[in-house]
XYZ file of C-alpha atoms in Angstrom:
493
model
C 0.000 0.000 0.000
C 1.728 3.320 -0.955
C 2.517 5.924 1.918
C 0.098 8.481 2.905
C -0.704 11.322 5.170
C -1.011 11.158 8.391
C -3.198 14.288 8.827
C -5.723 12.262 6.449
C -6.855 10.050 9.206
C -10.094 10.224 10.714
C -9.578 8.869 14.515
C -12.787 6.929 16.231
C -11.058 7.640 19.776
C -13.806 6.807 21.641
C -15.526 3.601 23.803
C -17.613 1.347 21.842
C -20.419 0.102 23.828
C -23.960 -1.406 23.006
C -23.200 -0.851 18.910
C -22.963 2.783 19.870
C -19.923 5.529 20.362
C -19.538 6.854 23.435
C -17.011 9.375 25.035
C -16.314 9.807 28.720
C -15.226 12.816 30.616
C -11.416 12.129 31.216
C -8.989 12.050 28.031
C -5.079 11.389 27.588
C -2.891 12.258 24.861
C -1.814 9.605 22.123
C 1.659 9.975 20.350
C 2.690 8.510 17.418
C 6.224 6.550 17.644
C 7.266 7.893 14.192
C 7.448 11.377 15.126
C 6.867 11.737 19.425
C 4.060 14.154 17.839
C 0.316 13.976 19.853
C -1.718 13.071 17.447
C -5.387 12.381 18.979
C -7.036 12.503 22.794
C -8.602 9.482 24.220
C -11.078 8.946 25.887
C -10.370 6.972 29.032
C -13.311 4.901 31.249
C -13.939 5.241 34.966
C -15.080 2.511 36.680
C -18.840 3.346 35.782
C -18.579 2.902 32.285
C -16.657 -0.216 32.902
C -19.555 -1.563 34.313
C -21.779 -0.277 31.841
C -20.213 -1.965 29.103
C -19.450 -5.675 31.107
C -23.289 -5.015 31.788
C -24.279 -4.236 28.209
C -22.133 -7.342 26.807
C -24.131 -9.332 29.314
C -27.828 -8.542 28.467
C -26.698 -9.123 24.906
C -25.467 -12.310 26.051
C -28.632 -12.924 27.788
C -31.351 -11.217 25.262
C -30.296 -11.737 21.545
C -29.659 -14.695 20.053
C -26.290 -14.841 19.277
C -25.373 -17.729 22.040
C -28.493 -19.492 21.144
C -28.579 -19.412 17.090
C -27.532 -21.847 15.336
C -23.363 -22.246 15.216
C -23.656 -21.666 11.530
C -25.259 -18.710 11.165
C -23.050 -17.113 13.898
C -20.429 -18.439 11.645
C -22.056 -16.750 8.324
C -22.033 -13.427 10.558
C -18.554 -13.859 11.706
C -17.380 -14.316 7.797
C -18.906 -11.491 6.606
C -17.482 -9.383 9.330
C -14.011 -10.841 7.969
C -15.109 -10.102 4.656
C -15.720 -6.736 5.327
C -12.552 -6.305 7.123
C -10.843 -6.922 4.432
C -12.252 -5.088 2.216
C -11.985 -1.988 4.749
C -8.110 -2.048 4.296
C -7.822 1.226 2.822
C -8.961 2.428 5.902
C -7.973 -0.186 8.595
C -4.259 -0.212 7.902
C -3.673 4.060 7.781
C -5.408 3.720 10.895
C -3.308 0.713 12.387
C 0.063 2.477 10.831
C -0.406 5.901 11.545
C 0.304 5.416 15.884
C 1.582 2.130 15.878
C 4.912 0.252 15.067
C 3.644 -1.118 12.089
C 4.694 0.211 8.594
C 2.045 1.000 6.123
C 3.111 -1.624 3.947
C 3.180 -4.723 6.682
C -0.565 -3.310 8.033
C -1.709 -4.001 4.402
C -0.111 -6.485 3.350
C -0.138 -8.804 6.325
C -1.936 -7.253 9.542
C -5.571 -6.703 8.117
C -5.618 -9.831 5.951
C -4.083 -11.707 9.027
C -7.119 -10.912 11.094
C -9.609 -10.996 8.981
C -8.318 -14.702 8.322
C -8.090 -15.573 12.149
C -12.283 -14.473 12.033
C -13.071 -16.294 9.724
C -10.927 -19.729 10.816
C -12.463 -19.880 14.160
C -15.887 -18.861 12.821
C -15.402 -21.790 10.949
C -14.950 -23.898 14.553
C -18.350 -22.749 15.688
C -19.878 -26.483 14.563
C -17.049 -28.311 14.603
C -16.606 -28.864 18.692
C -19.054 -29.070 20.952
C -19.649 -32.374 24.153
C -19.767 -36.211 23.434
C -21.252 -39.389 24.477
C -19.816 -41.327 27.081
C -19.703 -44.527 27.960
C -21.591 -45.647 31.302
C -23.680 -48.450 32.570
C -26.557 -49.914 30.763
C -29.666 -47.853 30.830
C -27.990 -44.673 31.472
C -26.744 -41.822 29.076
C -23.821 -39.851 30.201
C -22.549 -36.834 28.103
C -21.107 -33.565 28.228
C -22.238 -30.410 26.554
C -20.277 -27.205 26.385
C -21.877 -23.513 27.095
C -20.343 -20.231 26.519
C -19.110 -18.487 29.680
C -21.028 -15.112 28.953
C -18.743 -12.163 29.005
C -15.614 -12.608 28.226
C -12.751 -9.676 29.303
C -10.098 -9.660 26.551
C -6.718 -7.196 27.107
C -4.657 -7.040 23.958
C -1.129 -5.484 24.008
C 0.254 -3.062 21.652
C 1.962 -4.520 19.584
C -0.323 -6.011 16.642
C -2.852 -4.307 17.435
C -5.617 -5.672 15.340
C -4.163 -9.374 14.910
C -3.879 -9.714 19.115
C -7.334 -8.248 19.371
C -8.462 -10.851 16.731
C -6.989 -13.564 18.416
C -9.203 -12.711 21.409
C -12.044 -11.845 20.332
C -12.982 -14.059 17.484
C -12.582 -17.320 19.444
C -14.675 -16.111 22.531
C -17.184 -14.995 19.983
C -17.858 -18.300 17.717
C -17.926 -20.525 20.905
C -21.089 -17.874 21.676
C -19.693 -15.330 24.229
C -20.097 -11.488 24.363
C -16.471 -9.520 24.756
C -15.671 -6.453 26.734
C -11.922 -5.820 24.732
C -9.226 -3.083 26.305
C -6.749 -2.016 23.878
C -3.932 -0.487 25.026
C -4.094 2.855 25.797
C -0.712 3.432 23.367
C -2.899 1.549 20.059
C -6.317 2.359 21.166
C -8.365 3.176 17.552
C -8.566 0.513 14.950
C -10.210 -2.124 16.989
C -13.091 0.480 17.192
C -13.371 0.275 13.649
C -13.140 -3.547 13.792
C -16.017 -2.815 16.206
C -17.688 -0.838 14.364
C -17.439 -3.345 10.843
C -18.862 -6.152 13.500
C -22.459 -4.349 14.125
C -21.794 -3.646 9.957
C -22.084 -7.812 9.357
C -24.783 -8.026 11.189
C -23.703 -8.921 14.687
C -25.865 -8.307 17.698
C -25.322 -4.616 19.848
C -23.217 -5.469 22.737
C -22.117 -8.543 21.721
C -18.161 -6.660 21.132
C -17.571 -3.762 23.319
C -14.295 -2.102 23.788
C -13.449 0.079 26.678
C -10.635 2.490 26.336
C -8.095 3.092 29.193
C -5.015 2.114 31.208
C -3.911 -0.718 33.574
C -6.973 0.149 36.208
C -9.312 -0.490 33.649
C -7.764 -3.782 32.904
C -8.062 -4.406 36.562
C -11.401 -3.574 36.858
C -12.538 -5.901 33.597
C -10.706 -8.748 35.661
C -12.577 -8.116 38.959
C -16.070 -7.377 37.602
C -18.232 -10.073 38.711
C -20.247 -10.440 35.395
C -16.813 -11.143 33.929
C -16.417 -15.247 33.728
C -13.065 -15.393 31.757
C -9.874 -13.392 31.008
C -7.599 -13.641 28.105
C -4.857 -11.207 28.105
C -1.059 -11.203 26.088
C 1.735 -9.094 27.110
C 4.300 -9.043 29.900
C 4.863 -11.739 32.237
C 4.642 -9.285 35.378
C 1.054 -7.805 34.611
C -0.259 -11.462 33.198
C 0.742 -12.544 36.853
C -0.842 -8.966 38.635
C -4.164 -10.138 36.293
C -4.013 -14.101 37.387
C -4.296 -13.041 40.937
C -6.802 -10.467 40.174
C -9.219 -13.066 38.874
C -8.678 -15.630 41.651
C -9.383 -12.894 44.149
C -12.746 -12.542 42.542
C -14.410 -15.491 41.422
C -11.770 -17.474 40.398
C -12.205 -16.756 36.653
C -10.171 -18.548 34.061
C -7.642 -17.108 32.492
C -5.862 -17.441 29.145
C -2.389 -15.847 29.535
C -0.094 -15.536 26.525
C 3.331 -14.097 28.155
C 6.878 -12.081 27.470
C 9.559 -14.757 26.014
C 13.568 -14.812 25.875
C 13.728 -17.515 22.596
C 16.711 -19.394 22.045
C 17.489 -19.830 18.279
C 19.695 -23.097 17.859
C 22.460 -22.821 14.708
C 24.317 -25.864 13.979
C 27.049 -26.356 11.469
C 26.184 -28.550 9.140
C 23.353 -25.766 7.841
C 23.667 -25.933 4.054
C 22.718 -21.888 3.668
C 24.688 -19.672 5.485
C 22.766 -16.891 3.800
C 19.365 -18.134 4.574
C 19.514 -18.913 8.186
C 21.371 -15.416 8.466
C 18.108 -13.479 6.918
C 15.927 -15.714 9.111
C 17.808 -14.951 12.167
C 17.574 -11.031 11.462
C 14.259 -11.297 10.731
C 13.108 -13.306 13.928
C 14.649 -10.048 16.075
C 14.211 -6.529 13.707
C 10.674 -7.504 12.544
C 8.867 -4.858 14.347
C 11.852 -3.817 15.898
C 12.305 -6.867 18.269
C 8.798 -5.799 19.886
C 7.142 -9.318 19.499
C 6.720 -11.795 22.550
C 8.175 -14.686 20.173
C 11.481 -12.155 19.041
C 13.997 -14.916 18.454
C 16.270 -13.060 20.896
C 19.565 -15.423 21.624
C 21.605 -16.775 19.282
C 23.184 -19.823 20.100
C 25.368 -20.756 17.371
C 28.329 -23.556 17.070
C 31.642 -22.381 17.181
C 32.861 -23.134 13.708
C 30.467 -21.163 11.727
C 30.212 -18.075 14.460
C 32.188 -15.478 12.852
C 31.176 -15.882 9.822
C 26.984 -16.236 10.758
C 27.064 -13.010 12.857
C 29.249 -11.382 10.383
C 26.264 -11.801 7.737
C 23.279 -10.875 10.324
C 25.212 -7.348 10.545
C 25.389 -7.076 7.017
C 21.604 -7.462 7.011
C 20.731 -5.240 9.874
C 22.985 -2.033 8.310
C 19.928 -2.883 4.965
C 17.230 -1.971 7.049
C 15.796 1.491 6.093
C 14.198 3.515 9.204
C 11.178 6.130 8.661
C 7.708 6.939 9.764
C 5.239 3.848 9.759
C 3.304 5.663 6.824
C 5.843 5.608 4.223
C 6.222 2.641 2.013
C 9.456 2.365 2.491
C 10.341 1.886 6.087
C 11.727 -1.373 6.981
C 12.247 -1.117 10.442
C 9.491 -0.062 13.236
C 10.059 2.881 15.457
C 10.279 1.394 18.951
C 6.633 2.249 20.418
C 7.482 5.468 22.831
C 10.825 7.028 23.795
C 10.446 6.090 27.475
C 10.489 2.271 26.151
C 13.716 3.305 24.098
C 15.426 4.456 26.759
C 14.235 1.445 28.790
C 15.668 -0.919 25.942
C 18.950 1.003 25.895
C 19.370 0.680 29.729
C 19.082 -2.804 29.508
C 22.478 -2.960 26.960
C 24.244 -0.237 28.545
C 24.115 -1.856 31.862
C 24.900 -5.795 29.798
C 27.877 -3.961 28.478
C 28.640 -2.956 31.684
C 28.365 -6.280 33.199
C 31.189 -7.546 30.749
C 28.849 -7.815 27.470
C 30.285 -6.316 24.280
C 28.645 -4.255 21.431
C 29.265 -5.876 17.889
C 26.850 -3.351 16.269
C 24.372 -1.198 17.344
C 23.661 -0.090 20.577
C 22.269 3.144 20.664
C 19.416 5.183 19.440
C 19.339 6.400 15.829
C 20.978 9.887 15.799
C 19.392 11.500 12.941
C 15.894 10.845 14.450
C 15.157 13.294 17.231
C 11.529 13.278 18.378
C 11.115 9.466 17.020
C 12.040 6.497 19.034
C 14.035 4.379 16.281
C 16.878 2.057 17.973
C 20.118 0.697 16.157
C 19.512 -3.060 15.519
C 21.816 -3.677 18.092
C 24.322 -7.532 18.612
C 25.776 -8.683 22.054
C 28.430 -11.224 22.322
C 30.707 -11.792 25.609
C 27.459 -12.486 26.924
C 26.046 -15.213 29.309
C 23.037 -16.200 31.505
C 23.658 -13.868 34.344
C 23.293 -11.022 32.459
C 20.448 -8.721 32.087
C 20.374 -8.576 28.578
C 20.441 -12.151 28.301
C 18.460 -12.963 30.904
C 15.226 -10.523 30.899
C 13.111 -9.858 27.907
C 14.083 -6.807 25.846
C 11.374 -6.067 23.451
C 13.857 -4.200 21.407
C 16.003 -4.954 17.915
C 18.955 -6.864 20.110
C 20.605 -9.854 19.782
C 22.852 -11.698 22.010
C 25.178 -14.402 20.510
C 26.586 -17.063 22.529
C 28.564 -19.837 20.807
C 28.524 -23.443 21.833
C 30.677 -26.816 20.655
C 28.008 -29.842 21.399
C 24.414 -30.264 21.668
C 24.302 -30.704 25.128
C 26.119 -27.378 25.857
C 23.539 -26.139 23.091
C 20.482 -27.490 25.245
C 22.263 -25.926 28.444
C 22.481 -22.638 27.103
C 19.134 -22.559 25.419
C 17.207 -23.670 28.755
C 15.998 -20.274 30.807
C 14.930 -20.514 34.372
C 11.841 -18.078 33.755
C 10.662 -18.239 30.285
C 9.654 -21.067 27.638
C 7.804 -19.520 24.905
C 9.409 -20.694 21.607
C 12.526 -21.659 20.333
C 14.050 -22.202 17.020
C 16.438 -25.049 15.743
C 18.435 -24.780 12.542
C 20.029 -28.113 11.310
C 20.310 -30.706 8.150
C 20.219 -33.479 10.565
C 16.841 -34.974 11.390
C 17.928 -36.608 14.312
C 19.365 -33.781 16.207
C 16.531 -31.721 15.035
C 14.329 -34.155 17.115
C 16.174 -34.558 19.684
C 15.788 -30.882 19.892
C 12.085 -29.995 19.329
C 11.815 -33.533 22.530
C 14.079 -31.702 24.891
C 13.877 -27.735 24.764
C 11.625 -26.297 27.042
C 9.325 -24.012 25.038
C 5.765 -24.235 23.948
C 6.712 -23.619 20.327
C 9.738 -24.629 18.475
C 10.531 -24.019 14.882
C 12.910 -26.050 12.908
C 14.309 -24.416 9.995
C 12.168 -21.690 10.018
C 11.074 -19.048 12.585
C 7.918 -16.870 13.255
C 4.071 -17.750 12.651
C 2.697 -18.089 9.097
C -1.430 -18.372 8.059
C -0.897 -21.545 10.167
C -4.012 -20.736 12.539
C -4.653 -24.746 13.464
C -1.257 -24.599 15.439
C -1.850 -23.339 18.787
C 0.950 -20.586 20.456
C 1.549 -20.253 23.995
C 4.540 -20.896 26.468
C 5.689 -22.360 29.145
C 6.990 -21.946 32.735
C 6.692 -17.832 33.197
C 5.471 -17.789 29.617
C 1.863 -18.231 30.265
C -0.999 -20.474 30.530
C -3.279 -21.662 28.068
C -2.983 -21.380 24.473
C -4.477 -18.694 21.385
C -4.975 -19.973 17.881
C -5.479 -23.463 17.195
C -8.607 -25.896 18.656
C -7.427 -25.241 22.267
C -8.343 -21.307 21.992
C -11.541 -22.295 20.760
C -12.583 -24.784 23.275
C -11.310 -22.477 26.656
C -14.040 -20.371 25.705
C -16.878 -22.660 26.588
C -17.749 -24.179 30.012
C -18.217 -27.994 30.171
C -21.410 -29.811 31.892
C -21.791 -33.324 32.305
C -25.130 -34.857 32.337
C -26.232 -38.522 33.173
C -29.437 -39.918 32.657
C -31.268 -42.976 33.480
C -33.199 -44.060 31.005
C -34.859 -47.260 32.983
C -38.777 -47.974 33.623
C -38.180 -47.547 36.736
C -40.412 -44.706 37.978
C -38.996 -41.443 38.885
């Protein structure tokens, strides 16, 4: 999609409640990571109109039909919502682009399409799960049947904006559940337009609400008691802030999809130097390292070090920096300065713990009210170290070298996080032996990063979460589970 304007954008920076627009009293400023420039108010929700909205999602629950009509014609509703979604990309990505981290071209090309797909895969899922028979005793009838929950609160992170709302929202919906969704406060607009397209395809008032504002709103979605289920992604310190949140008040479910420190696994006998190198730089500069699955440690055998690392610079000095709504920017702003300068901490004070800078390391110079970082490579570095041992969420890389597999399974092993992992090898056996014994919910083998793949279910281990999104498993945590046995004898009553 070519580059545009940001002035040209119309903003919907408002709540979303009942099918309807609403504004509240208390606003914040919104800057755009391109630029540091303000470029909207938001409109932020007090506890009141938290309510209002959990309330509003639940008599739409309880009144219209969409828990109780068929599963295919939710499913028809849910398709043409994706349909229309992606025909609204001339509108849907200037909006994602224009005060995110996401380029023009990436919102276009992959973002909008991306979602629209996830609707429309787990639309597809709204007949294809539901209880079964089991076996019991001889005139009897056991069997379980699954219900929605009700209201489901969904808190999506920054980062995608539209694909993590997606991945909330549109299994909680197909199982038959209204949504309350908080963006965050940083990417707050285009799921109001996704809201917005919803009531468009037909889908019941209510039914997808989104309430703007910061962590206390997120708190008070989690503690509400009409709320039955939470499913929140971003940092493993709030996910753990919102798990205790919910157990203090009603012990809700939760679906927790957390931070990650991936380990990506280079052996020797790769037959591409070239290709593993682009692969590599990919897995840590696409949106500037600010992904939960950022392959961020390279662990890579001796022999072919130099000369891997050597490449991945090459590719990082290619990558062209500039505002998310020019066509030509490769490489994301970081989201807000004070995260830059949080990033930059972290490898100042590596270095200073005996870590050395191969490349990188510092903010871009020639960009002064922006928040662009230097695709930035460790080495000298090792587990007790903070920039190998705490999630970044920044373009930086830290290379360790290793001579076996075992000392490649030590290294890649963290004590807090399991979240993914990738292994790059010609040898089946080892890659096995690999994807049996590293300790991460995903692992990639000779490849790294999602694809339209939206069958395989993501979510880590350890401090990485709980629960999965994507896949069967996302679907089914959004439904409750009753088990029912009957007698069928004569026997009288």
């Amino acid at each position: 999609m070519a580059s545009f304007n940001p002035k040209d954008v119309r903003i919907p920076n408002s709540h979303f409640i009942g099918g309807k627009a609403i504004n509240s009293r208390e606003t914040i400023d919104v800057w755009r990571p391109s630029d540091g420039q303000v470029y909207a108010s938001l409109s932020i929700a007090d506890s009141n109109l938290v309510d209002q909205a959990v309330e509003n999602a639940w008599q739409a629950f309880k009144q219209s039909d969409w828990a109780s009509r068929s599963p295919r014609d939710r499913a028809k509703a849910m398709k043409r919502w994706a349909a229309l979604i992606e025909a609204d990309v001339n509108t849907l990505a200037p909006l994602e682009a224009v005060g995110s981290t996401r380029p023009i071209a990436a919102a276009a090309q992959w973002d909008i399409p991306f979602c629209a797909e996830g609707i429309r895969f787990f639309a597809e899922y709204a007949d294809k799960c539901g209880g079964e028979v089991i076996p019991t005793a001889n005139g009897s009838l056991g069997m379980t049947i699954t219900e929605p929950y009700g209201v489901i609160g969904a808190i999506a992170p920054w980062n995608f904006p539209l694909v993590m709302a997606s991945w909330k929202v549109a299994p909680a919906m197909a199982a038959g559940n209204a949504v309350v969704l908080k963006p965050s406060e940083m990417t707050p607009f285009s799921v109001v337009r996704l809201a917005e397209l919803a009531i468009e395809a037909g889908i019941p008032p209510g039914i997808f609400n989104v309430v703007q504002g910061d962590g206390r709103v997120g708190d008070a979605i989690c503690r509400h008691p009409r709320i039955s289920k939470v499913t929140f992604t971003g940092s493993t310190k709030t996910g753990a802030l919102i798990m205790a949140a919910c157990a203090q008040t009603g012990t809700k479910p939760v679906t927790l999809e957390l931070g990650g420190k991936s380990p990506q696994l280079v052996f020797d006998d790769i037959k591409n130097i070239d290709k593993v190198a682009r692969r590599i730089a990919g897995a840590i500069t696409t949106n500037a390292g600010q992904v939960c699955v950022a392959g961020s440690r390279l662990l890579v055998q001796k022999g072919i070090a130099d000369q891997l690392v050597t490449r991945i610079s090459e590719l990082f000095s290619e990558l062209v920096s500039g505002p998310t709504w020019q066509d030509s920017t490769t490489l994301s702003p970081i989201i807000s300065t004070r995260e830059l300068e949080r990033i930059d901490g972290v490898v100042q004070r590596t270095v200073q713990q005996g870590g050395e800078i191969l490349v990188g390391g510092c903010r871009l110079p020639e960009q002064d009210q922006s928040a662009f970082y230097q695709p930035t490579i460790l080495t000298k570095v090792n587990m007790g170290m903070e920039g190998v041992r705490d999630e970044i969420f920044g373009p930086v890389l830290c290379v360790e070298t290793f001579e076996t597999d075992d000392d490649a399974l030590q290294l890649a092993c963290h004590p807090s996080y399991g979240l993914s992992a990738g292994v790059h090898t010609a040898d089946l056996n080892r890659a096995m032996r690999m994807v049996n014994e590293l300790e991460a919910g995903t692992v990639w083998v000779n490849r790294y990063g999602r694809s339209w793949d939206f069958a395989i279910p993501t979510g880590g281990f350890k401090g990485s979460g709980i629960g999965k999104d994507l896949g069967r498993y996302a679907y089914e945590a959004n439904q409750k589970v009753k088990s029912v046995l009957i007698d069928f004898t004569n026997d009288e009553a």
